[in-house]
Each structure stands twice: as C-alpha cells, then as structure tokens.
PDB file of C-alpha atoms and ligand atoms in Angstrom:
ATOM      1  CA  UNK Z   1      78.565 112.961  96.821  1.00  0.00           C
ATOM      2  CA  UNK Z   2      80.356 110.467  94.535  1.00  0.00           C
ATOM      3  CA  UNK Z   3      82.774 113.205  93.529  1.00  0.00           C
ATOM      4  CA  UNK Z   4      83.461 114.020  97.194  1.00  0.00           C
ATOM      5  CA  UNK Z   5      84.199 110.383  97.999  1.00  0.00           C
ATOM      6  CA  UNK Z   6      86.536 110.090  95.036  1.00  0.00           C
ATOM      7  CA  UNK Z   7      88.401 113.168  96.207  1.00  0.00           C
ATOM      8  CA  UNK Z   8      88.719 111.774  99.724  1.00  0.00           C
ATOM      9  CA  UNK Z   9      90.080 108.433  98.561  1.00  0.00           C
ATOM     10  CA  UNK Z  10      92.735 110.240  96.542  1.00  0.00           C
ATOM     11  CA  UNK Z  11      94.004 112.118  99.579  1.00  0.00           C
ATOM     12  CA  UNK Z  12      97.636 111.081 100.081  1.00  0.00           C
ATOM     13  CA  UNK Z  13      99.616 110.759 103.288  1.00  0.00           C
ATOM     14  CA  UNK Z  14     102.945 112.450 102.780  1.00  0.00           C
ATOM     15  CA  UNK Z  15     105.983 112.588 105.066  1.00  0.00           C
ATOM     16  CA  UNK Z  16     108.212 115.665 104.925  1.00  0.00           C
ATOM     17  CA  UNK Z  17     111.728 114.944 106.077  1.00  0.00           C
ATOM     18  CA  UNK Z  18     113.949 117.990 106.334  1.00  0.00           C
ATOM     19  CA  UNK Z  19     117.651 117.926 107.083  1.00  0.00           C
ATOM     20  CA  UNK Z  20     121.054 119.217 106.163  1.00  0.00           C
ATOM     21  CA  UNK Z  21     122.036 115.757 104.879  1.00  0.00           C
ATOM     22  CA  UNK Z  22     125.710 116.684 105.175  1.00  0.00           C
ATOM     23  CA  UNK Z  23     125.920 113.851 104.115  1.00  0.00           C
ATOM     24  CA  UNK Z  24     122.875 111.556 104.111  1.00  0.00           C
ATOM     25  CA  UNK Z  25     123.458 108.337 106.099  1.00  0.00           C
ATOM     26  CA  UNK Z  26     121.726 105.074 106.944  1.00  0.00           C
ATOM     27  CA  UNK Z  27     120.232 106.534 110.155  1.00  0.00           C
ATOM     28  CA  UNK Z  28     118.218 108.978 108.022  1.00  0.00           C
ATOM     29  CA  UNK Z  29     117.193 106.324 105.519  1.00  0.00           C
ATOM     30  CA  UNK Z  30     116.224 103.571 107.936  1.00  0.00           C
ATOM     31  CA  UNK Z  31     114.331 106.022 110.157  1.00  0.00           C
ATOM     32  CA  UNK Z  32     112.362 107.373 107.190  1.00  0.00           C
ATOM     33  CA  UNK Z  33     111.577 103.861 105.972  1.00  0.00           C
ATOM     34  CA  UNK Z  34     110.303 102.694 109.363  1.00  0.00           C
ATOM     35  CA  UNK Z  35     108.134 105.781 109.717  1.00  0.00           C
ATOM     36  CA  UNK Z  36     106.775 105.353 106.181  1.00  0.00           C
ATOM     37  CA  UNK Z  37     105.762 101.795 106.915  1.00  0.00           C
ATOM     38  CA  UNK Z  38     104.320 102.412 110.374  1.00  0.00           C
ATOM     39  CA  UNK Z  39     102.214 105.383 109.295  1.00  0.00           C
ATOM     40  CA  UNK Z  40     101.315 103.949 105.872  1.00  0.00           C
ATOM     41  CA  UNK Z  41     102.697 106.995 104.114  1.00  0.00           C
ATOM     42  CA  UNK Z  42     102.340 107.127 100.343  1.00  0.00           C
ATOM     43  CA  UNK Z  43     105.527 109.120 100.005  1.00  0.00           C
ATOM     44  CA  UNK Z  44     108.404 110.560 102.018  1.00  0.00           C
ATOM     45  CA  UNK Z  45     109.896 113.740 100.616  1.00  0.00           C
ATOM     46  CA  UNK Z  46     113.496 114.476 101.602  1.00  0.00           C
ATOM     47  CA  UNK Z  47     114.066 118.224 101.816  1.00  0.00           C
ATOM     48  CA  UNK Z  48     117.729 119.286 101.988  1.00  0.00           C
ATOM     49  CA  UNK Z  49     118.166 122.700 103.565  1.00  0.00           C
ATOM     50  CA  UNK Z  50     120.123 125.498 101.952  1.00  0.00           C
ATOM     51  CA  UNK Z  51     121.172 127.498 105.003  1.00  0.00           C
ATOM     52  CA  UNK Z  52     120.184 125.690 108.205  1.00  0.00           C
ATOM     53  CA  UNK Z  53     119.594 128.339 110.894  1.00  0.00           C
ATOM     54  CA  UNK Z  54     121.288 126.319 113.666  1.00  0.00           C
ATOM     55  CA  UNK Z  55     124.430 124.945 112.038  1.00  0.00           C
ATOM     56  CA  UNK Z  56     127.888 126.324 111.317  1.00  0.00           C
ATOM     57  CA  UNK Z  57     127.992 127.022 107.571  1.00  0.00           C
ATOM     58  CA  UNK Z  58     131.731 126.381 107.272  1.00  0.00           C
ATOM     59  CA  UNK Z  59     131.134 122.675 107.922  1.00  0.00           C
ATOM     60  CA  UNK Z  60     128.416 122.386 105.311  1.00  0.00           C
ATOM     61  CA  UNK Z  61     129.447 121.423 101.825  1.00  0.00           C
ATOM     62  CA  UNK Z  62     127.913 122.829  98.656  1.00  0.00           C
ATOM     63  CA  UNK Z  63     124.209 122.062  98.316  1.00  0.00           C
ATOM     64  CA  UNK Z  64     124.720 120.501  94.878  1.00  0.00           C
ATOM     65  CA  UNK Z  65     126.762 117.663  96.455  1.00  0.00           C
ATOM     66  CA  UNK Z  66     124.347 117.125  99.358  1.00  0.00           C
ATOM     67  CA  UNK Z  67     121.421 117.102  96.943  1.00  0.00           C
ATOM     68  CA  UNK Z  68     123.072 114.642  94.595  1.00  0.00           C
ATOM     69  CA  UNK Z  69     123.981 112.295  97.446  1.00  0.00           C
ATOM     70  CA  UNK Z  70     120.356 112.304  98.642  1.00  0.00           C
ATOM     71  CA  UNK Z  71     119.186 111.699  95.082  1.00  0.00           C
ATOM     72  CA  UNK Z  72     121.511 108.700  94.669  1.00  0.00           C
ATOM     73  CA  UNK Z  73     120.743 107.285  98.119  1.00  0.00           C
ATOM     74  CA  UNK Z  74     116.948 107.278  97.663  1.00  0.00           C
ATOM     75  CA  UNK Z  75     116.897 106.195  94.016  1.00  0.00           C
ATOM     76  CA  UNK Z  76     116.103 102.553  94.797  1.00  0.00           C
ATOM     77  CA  UNK Z  77     113.126 103.368  97.047  1.00  0.00           C
ATOM     78  CA  UNK Z  78     109.959 104.102  95.040  1.00  0.00           C
ATOM     79  CA  UNK Z  79     108.347 105.786  98.067  1.00  0.00           C
ATOM     80  CA  UNK Z  80     111.147 108.303  98.548  1.00  0.00           C
ATOM     81  CA  UNK Z  81     111.459 111.556  96.642  1.00  0.00           C
ATOM     82  CA  UNK Z  82     113.340 114.821  96.958  1.00  0.00           C
ATOM     83  CA  UNK Z  83     112.314 118.466  97.000  1.00  0.00           C
ATOM     84  CA  UNK Z  84     114.562 121.399  96.181  1.00  0.00           C
ATOM     85  CA  UNK Z  85     112.161 123.909  97.709  1.00  0.00           C
ATOM     86  CA  UNK Z  86     114.599 125.054 100.426  1.00  0.00           C
ATOM     87  CA  UNK Z  87     117.513 125.175  98.002  1.00  0.00           C
ATOM     88  CA  UNK Z  88     115.631 127.392  95.596  1.00  0.00           C
ATOM     89  CA  UNK Z  89     114.449 129.768  98.328  1.00  0.00           C
ATOM     90  CA  UNK Z  90     116.861 132.594  99.173  1.00  0.00           C
ATOM     91  CA  UNK Z  91     117.998 133.087 102.772  1.00  0.00           C
ATOM     92  CA  UNK Z  92     117.818 130.782 105.756  1.00  0.00           C
ATOM     93  CA  UNK Z  93     115.842 127.565 105.492  1.00  0.00           C
ATOM     94  CA  UNK Z  94     113.033 127.845 107.987  1.00  0.00           C
ATOM     95  CA  UNK Z  95     110.716 124.848 108.375  1.00  0.00           C
ATOM     96  CA  UNK Z  96     107.733 127.122 108.912  1.00  0.00           C
ATOM     97  CA  UNK Z  97     108.110 128.430 105.337  1.00  0.00           C
ATOM     98  CA  UNK Z  98     108.501 124.905 103.973  1.00  0.00           C
ATOM     99  CA  UNK Z  99     105.427 123.629 105.812  1.00  0.00           C
ATOM    100  CA  UNK Z 100     103.370 126.582 104.608  1.00  0.00           C
ATOM    101  CA  UNK Z 101     104.487 125.775 101.072  1.00  0.00           C
ATOM    102  CA  UNK Z 102     103.435 122.124 101.217  1.00  0.00           C
ATOM    103  CA  UNK Z 103     100.470 122.138 103.575  1.00  0.00           C
ATOM    104  CA  UNK Z 104      98.751 125.406 102.701  1.00  0.00           C
ATOM    105  CA  UNK Z 105      95.758 124.695 100.513  1.00  0.00           C
ATOM    106  CA  UNK Z 106      96.617 121.044  99.827  1.00  0.00           C
ATOM    107  CA  UNK Z 107      94.061 118.271 100.267  1.00  0.00           C
ATOM    108  CA  UNK Z 108      96.808 115.768 101.147  1.00  0.00           C
ATOM    109  CA  UNK Z 109      97.713 114.976 104.751  1.00  0.00           C
ATOM    110  CA  UNK Z 110     101.228 115.931 105.774  1.00  0.00           C
ATOM    111  CA  UNK Z 111     103.490 114.598 108.514  1.00  0.00           C
ATOM    112  CA  UNK Z 112     106.671 116.455 109.368  1.00  0.00           C
ATOM    113  CA  UNK Z 113     109.332 113.926 110.383  1.00  0.00           C
ATOM    114  CA  UNK Z 114     112.214 114.815 112.683  1.00  0.00           C
ATOM    115  CA  UNK Z 115     114.615 113.183 115.100  1.00  0.00           C
ATOM    116  CA  UNK Z 116     114.298 113.409 118.880  1.00  0.00           C
ATOM    117  CA  UNK Z 117     117.494 115.463 119.052  1.00  0.00           C
ATOM    118  CA  UNK Z 118     115.992 118.071 116.752  1.00  0.00           C
ATOM    119  CA  UNK Z 119     112.647 118.047 118.576  1.00  0.00           C
ATOM    120  CA  UNK Z 120     114.155 118.927 121.959  1.00  0.00           C
ATOM    121  CA  UNK Z 121     115.472 122.118 120.374  1.00  0.00           C
ATOM    122  CA  UNK Z 122     112.252 123.057 118.606  1.00  0.00           C
ATOM    123  CA  UNK Z 123     111.660 126.083 120.831  1.00  0.00           C
ATOM    124  CA  UNK Z 124     114.591 127.717 119.043  1.00  0.00           C
ATOM    125  CA  UNK Z 125     112.927 127.313 115.626  1.00  0.00           C
ATOM    126  CA  UNK Z 126     111.340 130.298 113.915  1.00  0.00           C
ATOM    127  CA  UNK Z 127     107.642 130.648 114.756  1.00  0.00           C
ATOM    128  CA  UNK Z 128     107.742 127.204 116.407  1.00  0.00           C
ATOM    129  CA  UNK Z 129     104.307 127.409 118.007  1.00  0.00           C
ATOM    130  CA  UNK Z 130     102.679 127.813 114.612  1.00  0.00           C
ATOM    131  CA  UNK Z 131     104.438 124.767 113.148  1.00  0.00           C
ATOM    132  CA  UNK Z 132     101.901 122.537 114.881  1.00  0.00           C
ATOM    133  CA  UNK Z 133      98.977 124.336 113.275  1.00  0.00           C
ATOM    134  CA  UNK Z 134     100.093 123.265 109.799  1.00  0.00           C
ATOM    135  CA  UNK Z 135     100.460 119.462 109.843  1.00  0.00           C
ATOM    136  CA  UNK Z 136     101.036 116.386 111.983  1.00  0.00           C
ATOM    137  CA  UNK Z 137     104.460 115.827 113.532  1.00  0.00           C
ATOM    138  CA  UNK Z 138     106.325 112.529 113.944  1.00  0.00           C
ATOM    139  CA  UNK Z 139     109.302 112.503 116.270  1.00  0.00           C
ATOM    140  CA  UNK Z 140     111.660 109.567 115.732  1.00  0.00           C
ATOM    141  CA  UNK Z 141     112.582 108.561 119.257  1.00  0.00           C
ATOM    142  CA  UNK Z 142     115.450 106.404 120.440  1.00  0.00           C
ATOM    143  CA  UNK Z 143     114.533 102.965 121.807  1.00  0.00           C
ATOM    144  CA  UNK Z 144     113.720 103.049 125.495  1.00  0.00           C
ATOM    145  CA  UNK Z 145     112.441 106.604 125.441  1.00  0.00           C
ATOM    146  CA  UNK Z 146     109.850 107.515 128.071  1.00  0.00           C
ATOM    147  CA  UNK Z 147     106.664 105.953 126.721  1.00  0.00           C
ATOM    148  CA  UNK Z 148     104.201 107.135 129.329  1.00  0.00           C
ATOM    149  CA  UNK Z 149     102.569 110.450 128.483  1.00  0.00           C
ATOM    150  CA  UNK Z 150     104.335 112.848 130.748  1.00  0.00           C
ATOM    151  CA  UNK Z 151     104.466 116.558 130.198  1.00  0.00           C
ATOM    152  CA  UNK Z 152     108.255 116.529 130.207  1.00  0.00           C
ATOM    153  CA  UNK Z 153     108.153 114.756 126.851  1.00  0.00           C
ATOM    154  CA  UNK Z 154     107.267 118.116 125.385  1.00  0.00           C
ATOM    155  CA  UNK Z 155     109.327 121.288 125.513  1.00  0.00           C
ATOM    156  CA  UNK Z 156     107.903 123.432 128.337  1.00  0.00           C
ATOM    157  CA  UNK Z 157     106.316 126.240 126.363  1.00  0.00           C
ATOM    158  CA  UNK Z 158     104.369 123.758 124.219  1.00  0.00           C
ATOM    159  CA  UNK Z 159     102.596 121.923 127.027  1.00  0.00           C
ATOM    160  CA  UNK Z 160      99.589 124.301 127.256  1.00  0.00           C
ATOM    161  CA  UNK Z 161      98.897 123.681 123.558  1.00  0.00           C
ATOM    162  CA  UNK Z 162      98.767 119.869 123.758  1.00  0.00           C
ATOM    163  CA  UNK Z 163      96.613 117.246 125.443  1.00  0.00           C
ATOM    164  CA  UNK Z 164      97.370 113.547 125.567  1.00  0.00           C
ATOM    165  CA  UNK Z 165      94.727 111.284 124.003  1.00  0.00           C
ATOM    166  CA  UNK Z 166      94.936 108.097 126.061  1.00  0.00           C
ATOM    167  CA  UNK Z 167      92.933 106.040 123.586  1.00  0.00           C
ATOM    168  CA  UNK Z 168      94.901 106.993 120.491  1.00  0.00           C
ATOM    169  CA  UNK Z 169      98.145 107.278 122.483  1.00  0.00           C
ATOM    170  CA  UNK Z 170      99.079 110.538 120.879  1.00  0.00           C
ATOM    171  CA  UNK Z 171      99.535 114.172 121.804  1.00  0.00           C
ATOM    172  CA  UNK Z 172      96.852 116.328 120.223  1.00  0.00           C
ATOM    173  CA  UNK Z 173      97.465 119.998 119.492  1.00  0.00           C
ATOM    174  CA  UNK Z 174      94.780 122.674 119.903  1.00  0.00           C
ATOM    175  CA  UNK Z 175      94.648 122.777 116.105  1.00  0.00           C
ATOM    176  CA  UNK Z 176      93.656 119.090 116.012  1.00  0.00           C
ATOM    177  CA  UNK Z 177      96.969 117.966 114.511  1.00  0.00           C
ATOM    178  CA  UNK Z 178      98.803 115.110 116.204  1.00  0.00           C
ATOM    179  CA  UNK Z 179     102.284 114.792 117.614  1.00  0.00           C
ATOM    180  CA  UNK Z 180     103.498 111.200 117.476  1.00  0.00           C
ATOM    181  CA  UNK Z 181     106.529 110.081 119.458  1.00  0.00           C
ATOM    182  CA  UNK Z 182     107.537 106.973 117.596  1.00  0.00           C
ATOM    183  CA  UNK Z 183     110.268 104.610 118.667  1.00  0.00           C
ATOM    184  CA  UNK Z 184     112.486 103.516 115.805  1.00  0.00           C
ATOM    185  CA  UNK Z 185     115.447 101.168 115.741  1.00  0.00           C
ATOM    186  CA  UNK Z 186     117.717 104.123 116.214  1.00  0.00           C
ATOM    187  CA  UNK Z 187     121.083 103.750 114.521  1.00  0.00           C
ATOM    188  CA  UNK Z 188     123.790 105.663 116.299  1.00  0.00           C
ATOM    189  CA  UNK Z 189     124.977 107.357 113.130  1.00  0.00           C
ATOM    190  CA  UNK Z 190     125.271 111.064 112.515  1.00  0.00           C
ATOM    191  CA  UNK Z 191     126.570 113.156 109.654  1.00  0.00           C
ATOM    192  CA  UNK Z 192     129.114 114.544 112.110  1.00  0.00           C
ATOM    193  CA  UNK Z 193     130.453 111.054 112.706  1.00  0.00           C
ATOM    194  CA  UNK Z 194     130.657 110.364 108.951  1.00  0.00           C
ATOM    195  CA  UNK Z 195     132.483 113.647 108.305  1.00  0.00           C
ATOM    196  CA  UNK Z 196     134.953 112.983 111.118  1.00  0.00           C
ATOM    197  CA  UNK Z 197     135.751 109.502 109.821  1.00  0.00           C
ATOM    198  CA  UNK Z 198     136.305 110.745 106.276  1.00  0.00           C
ATOM    199  CA  UNK Z 199     138.511 113.549 107.565  1.00  0.00           C
ATOM    200  CA  UNK Z 200     140.638 111.009 109.398  1.00  0.00           C
ATOM    201  CA  UNK Z 201     140.814 108.856 106.272  1.00  0.00           C
ATOM    202  CA  UNK Z 202     138.799 106.045 107.892  1.00  0.00           C
ATOM    203  CA  UNK Z 203     136.055 103.888 106.420  1.00  0.00           C
ATOM    204  CA  UNK Z 204     132.390 104.940 106.367  1.00  0.00           C
ATOM    205  CA  UNK Z 205     131.231 101.611 104.930  1.00  0.00           C
ATOM    206  CA  UNK Z 206     127.892 100.447 106.443  1.00  0.00           C
ATOM    207  CA  UNK Z 207     127.253 103.914 107.875  1.00  0.00           C
ATOM    208  CA  UNK Z 208     126.250 105.377 104.520  1.00  0.00           C
ATOM    209  CA  UNK Z 209     124.801 103.735 101.400  1.00  0.00           C
ATOM    210  CA  UNK Z 210     127.405 102.492  98.889  1.00  0.00           C
ATOM    211  CA  UNK Z 211     126.323 105.260  96.480  1.00  0.00           C
ATOM    212  CA  UNK Z 212     127.171 107.889  99.095  1.00  0.00           C
ATOM    213  CA  UNK Z 213     130.481 106.249  99.885  1.00  0.00           C
ATOM    214  CA  UNK Z 214     131.380 106.201  96.175  1.00  0.00           C
ATOM    215  CA  UNK Z 215     130.314 109.819  95.714  1.00  0.00           C
ATOM    216  CA  UNK Z 216     132.374 110.976  98.716  1.00  0.00           C
ATOM    217  CA  UNK Z 217     135.435 109.229  97.332  1.00  0.00           C
ATOM    218  CA  UNK Z 218     134.945 110.417  93.773  1.00  0.00           C
ATOM    219  CA  UNK Z 219     134.653 114.066  94.769  1.00  0.00           C
ATOM    220  CA  UNK Z 220     137.096 113.976  97.682  1.00  0.00           C
ATOM    221  CA  UNK Z 221     134.508 115.500 100.026  1.00  0.00           C
ATOM    222  CA  UNK Z 222     135.178 116.234 103.726  1.00  0.00           C
ATOM    223  CA  UNK Z 223     138.829 115.274 103.374  1.00  0.00           C
ATOM    224  CA  UNK Z 224     141.355 117.183 105.397  1.00  0.00           C
ATOM    225  CA  UNK Z 225     142.876 119.933 103.304  1.00  0.00           C
ATOM    226  CA  UNK Z 226     146.604 120.340 102.966  1.00  0.00           C
TER     227      UNK Z 226
HETATM  228  P1  ATP I 301     124.910 116.519 112.072  1.00  0.00           P
HETATM  229  O1  ATP I 301     125.644 115.390 112.741  1.00  0.00           O
HETATM  230  O2  ATP I 301     125.716 117.217 111.036  1.00  0.00           O
HETATM  231  O3  ATP I 301     124.282 117.468 113.069  1.00  0.00           O
HETATM  232  P2  ATP I 301     122.603 114.766 111.524  1.00  0.00           P
HETATM  233  O4  ATP I 301     123.199 113.410 111.415  1.00  0.00           O
HETATM  234  O5  ATP I 301     121.836 115.079 112.766  1.00  0.00           O
HETATM  235  O6  ATP I 301     123.700 115.881 111.223  1.00  0.00           O
HETATM  236  P3  ATP I 301     120.660 116.112 109.844  1.00  0.00           P
HETATM  237  O7  ATP I 301     120.683 116.203 108.357  1.00  0.00           O
HETATM  238  O8  ATP I 301     120.918 117.337 110.604  1.00  0.00           O
HETATM  239  O9  ATP I 301     121.702 114.940 110.253  1.00  0.00           O
HETATM  240  O10 ATP I 301     119.324 115.420 110.326  1.00  0.00           O
HETATM  241  C1  ATP I 301     118.092 115.539 109.673  1.00  0.00           C
HETATM  242  C2  ATP I 301     117.045 114.917 110.581  1.00  0.00           C
HETATM  243  O11 ATP I 301     117.326 113.523 110.779  1.00  0.00           O
HETATM  244  C3  ATP I 301     116.985 115.535 111.982  1.00  0.00           C
HETATM  245  O12 ATP I 301     115.624 115.639 112.364  1.00  0.00           O
HETATM  246  C4  ATP I 301     117.724 114.527 112.845  1.00  0.00           C
HETATM  247  O13 ATP I 301     117.249 114.535 114.168  1.00  0.00           O
HETATM  248  C5  ATP I 301     117.389 113.210 112.141  1.00  0.00           C
HETATM  249  N1  ATP I 301     118.433 112.211 112.333  1.00  0.00           N
HETATM  250  C6  ATP I 301     119.756 112.359 112.186  1.00  0.00           C
HETATM  251  N2  ATP I 301     120.411 111.214 112.439  1.00  0.00           N
HETATM  252  C7  ATP I 301     119.463 110.294 112.736  1.00  0.00           C
HETATM  253  C8  ATP I 301     119.499 108.898 113.107  1.00  0.00           C
HETATM  254  N3  ATP I 301     120.641 108.227 113.235  1.00  0.00           N
HETATM  255  N4  ATP I 301     118.311 108.274 113.315  1.00  0.00           N
HETATM  256  C9  ATP I 301     117.141 108.962 113.216  1.00  0.00           C
HETATM  257  N5  ATP I 301     117.050 110.271 112.892  1.00  0.00           N
HETATM  258  C10 ATP I 301     118.188 110.939 112.668  1.00  0.00           C
END
C-alpha cells in the first residue's frame, strides 16, 4: 500500500509540444509557459519534427539549426526540455508514433499541446481518432474563442467520440482522456512571419528570443539567396 502511494505521488504531469519550430518564436514559448502554469505541468517537452507531413519541405531549414534554436530558446526555463525522438526516427514525423513512444507503458500523465490552427486540421493527421486514446489534449485557443460547449468546437468526425462534462468544463473522450480548449494570451506571431521578415531583411526583434535572433544572424538563415 505504502509502495503504491509512493508510486502515485511520483507520477509526473508532462506536456508534449510538437512543432516544426522553423524557427521557434515567442508565440510558442509564451503559449507553452501559460499552459505549463495553468495545468501545473512538471515539464514541457518540445519535440521538433523531422519531416512534417503537412508542410512544404523546401521552406524548412536543416533540423540541426531548428533543434539548436529550440535548445537555446528554452535554456533559461527549468521546466522546458527537448526531445529528438522525431529527428532520430526515419520518415515522416507522425504524432501518433510520438505519442505511442511517450505514453505507452509510462506511469506519467501526458498532455499533448497544440495550437487551435493545428487542431482544426487534425482530421488530416495520420490515425487521428486514435490520438485521443493515448493521452490528454490541450488546444491553445485564441482569446475570444467560443467558450460554450458546442459541437462545432470539435471537428465533425470526432463529435461522436466526445461528451462535454459540464462540471469539469472539459470534453471527455470515450477513452476517458480529456480535451481542454484553453484560452491563452495569443501572440499573433508565426514562423512564417519571422521567415518573411528575415527574407526581406527586416527586424525580428521581440518576435523571437534574443538567442534565436542572434543565431539567425550568425548563420544567415532564411535570407534571400542571390
Ligand atoms: P508556420 O508559420 O511555419 O506554419 P508556426 O508558427 O505555426 O509555423 P509550428 O512550429 O508549426 O509554428 O507550430 C507548432 C505548434 O505551435 C502548432 O500546434 C501551432 O498551432 C502552435 N503555434 C504556432 N504559433 C503559435 C502562437 N503564436 N501561439 C500559440 N501557439 C502557436
């Protein structure tokens, strides 16, 4: 009994935050920090993808640069860490494989973190219905998003699998895992915007951490060729 209790108290709450991070920006970092605090997560693991299934590869710089920029950007946050699991796996980076890797057989509790823009496209993800049988999901929503539990908050084919728990204010999947729609102070920053500014030779100060800005300059990344 004592042993069981000790095991239970050691169970960690871990956020898994996947992305291309091409490059990482303050929208990613602030969102992850707010989610960590709100959900009392012990750790948030940033997981850069190798080959994202839904993005044009020609716009994506070498993984070693994206990885290093994430590493530098999170270095000052003791709760943030990085995983190279998708970079070391050959082929496309499917979240279902990553979630199976982390959640399968672990006693920790996992929360997959993603932005609202990614969530609305989740029906295009490999094996998407099974994603919700592996861990909790936290969708970072823009301020002012529809807060009342209406079915249209969920992509159509998912609605039969979820029920809204009015008391806990959360969608509950048939598996028992939760889907949280959490409003964050959404910063209107995207990697696309950062890349476009750099390409035009304009400043990205206050959109990315200083370490990222320095790294971009040092390695001449995303600059227009020729
Ligand atoms: P791109 O502009 O190249 O499409 P991105 O800025 O969306 O990139 P990703 O690395 O693709 O960055 O995003 C990783 C995750 O972070 C996704 O779930 C995405 O929805 C989320 N995200 C991206 N930007 C923000 C932001 N400003 N605030 C909160 N979440 C964000």
